[in-house]
Amino acid sequence: PNDRAFAASRKPLVAEFRFRGNTVFVIGNHFNSKGGDGYVFGQVQPPTFGTETKRILQANVVRQFVEEIHAVDPQAYVVVAGDLNDFAFSAPLRALTGPDNPLVNLAEELLPEGEIYSYIYEGNSQVLDHILVSRPLFERSEPTVRFVHRYAEYLYEERHSDHDPILARFRLE
């Protein structure tokens, strides 16, 4: 989008797919970095999250786009995924998920707490990478999700990322 929320930042990539007669919109994201924020368990408490404002703006733009899709088709299957650079309980994620918002966080809904992490920073397991889906897709597709713990726990030179991939599967009839 040309929205100011994405100025000097990575833009979302949107694709429309058709599977077995079902249309699925996928919105790939890499929200603004947390670089410069305070540490959750650092010396300064409560920590400051100066970069959060931009991620809130980005989340609101993505939410508006999802709402536009649902205005045309309230039963539309939508996936919002990627490195959202924030926690499930954060304001940017709350702008997308929750009872009054259009999306469901697959990991939060389907996985045990100890398995929900994609990144380890200073010894703290965190989840910054998310797959959020529209309620119709969540309710009708028997989704499964898992983190493939391949990179976050292991520090080796050849790794492709410092984040673990997250994998979701859906049954579309």
Phi, psi and omega in degrees: 000159177269008181298147181298339178300334182252015176296133180055034181216169180287134179273149174294152175246125183247135176224149176244125181241154174238125178231121176047042179083359178259135174265132179233124175265129179242127180244107179272134185226153167217089184293166181307143182295156174273002182308125180102348178285161175288166180271137180304318180248032182276182181292325181273117180231137353290153181290155176262143181234070183298331182276350184297327182304316181293321179293327175297315178300316180297316179297321179295321177295316179297317179300317179300320179296317177299318179296325176295320176298315182289338175293326178280317181219098182300341181260013184299143175270119183229137175238127173244118187218160173135191178277095181274359174052036176201168185272159181300330182271000184283162179301317178300319180287324177295334176292340182254330186240172178110172188299328182262006182241161194280354190235157178243134178275110185303313183298316181296326182277328193246343186251151172292150186308319184292346180262357187266083171202149180228359188204142175237123181232122181050042177082357181260119175287132184221160171240115178248346184253131189223153166237114180249139182228154176294152181302319177300320179293318180298317186282336188248357190243005182049057185292151169230156181210150173201152172268133177267097186285089185240326188245318188300322184276344189238120180263095175226149190299327186277000183295148185273344184201164171261004177249145173278145175288153174242134186238130176236147175232145180227145175257110179252123180262000000 
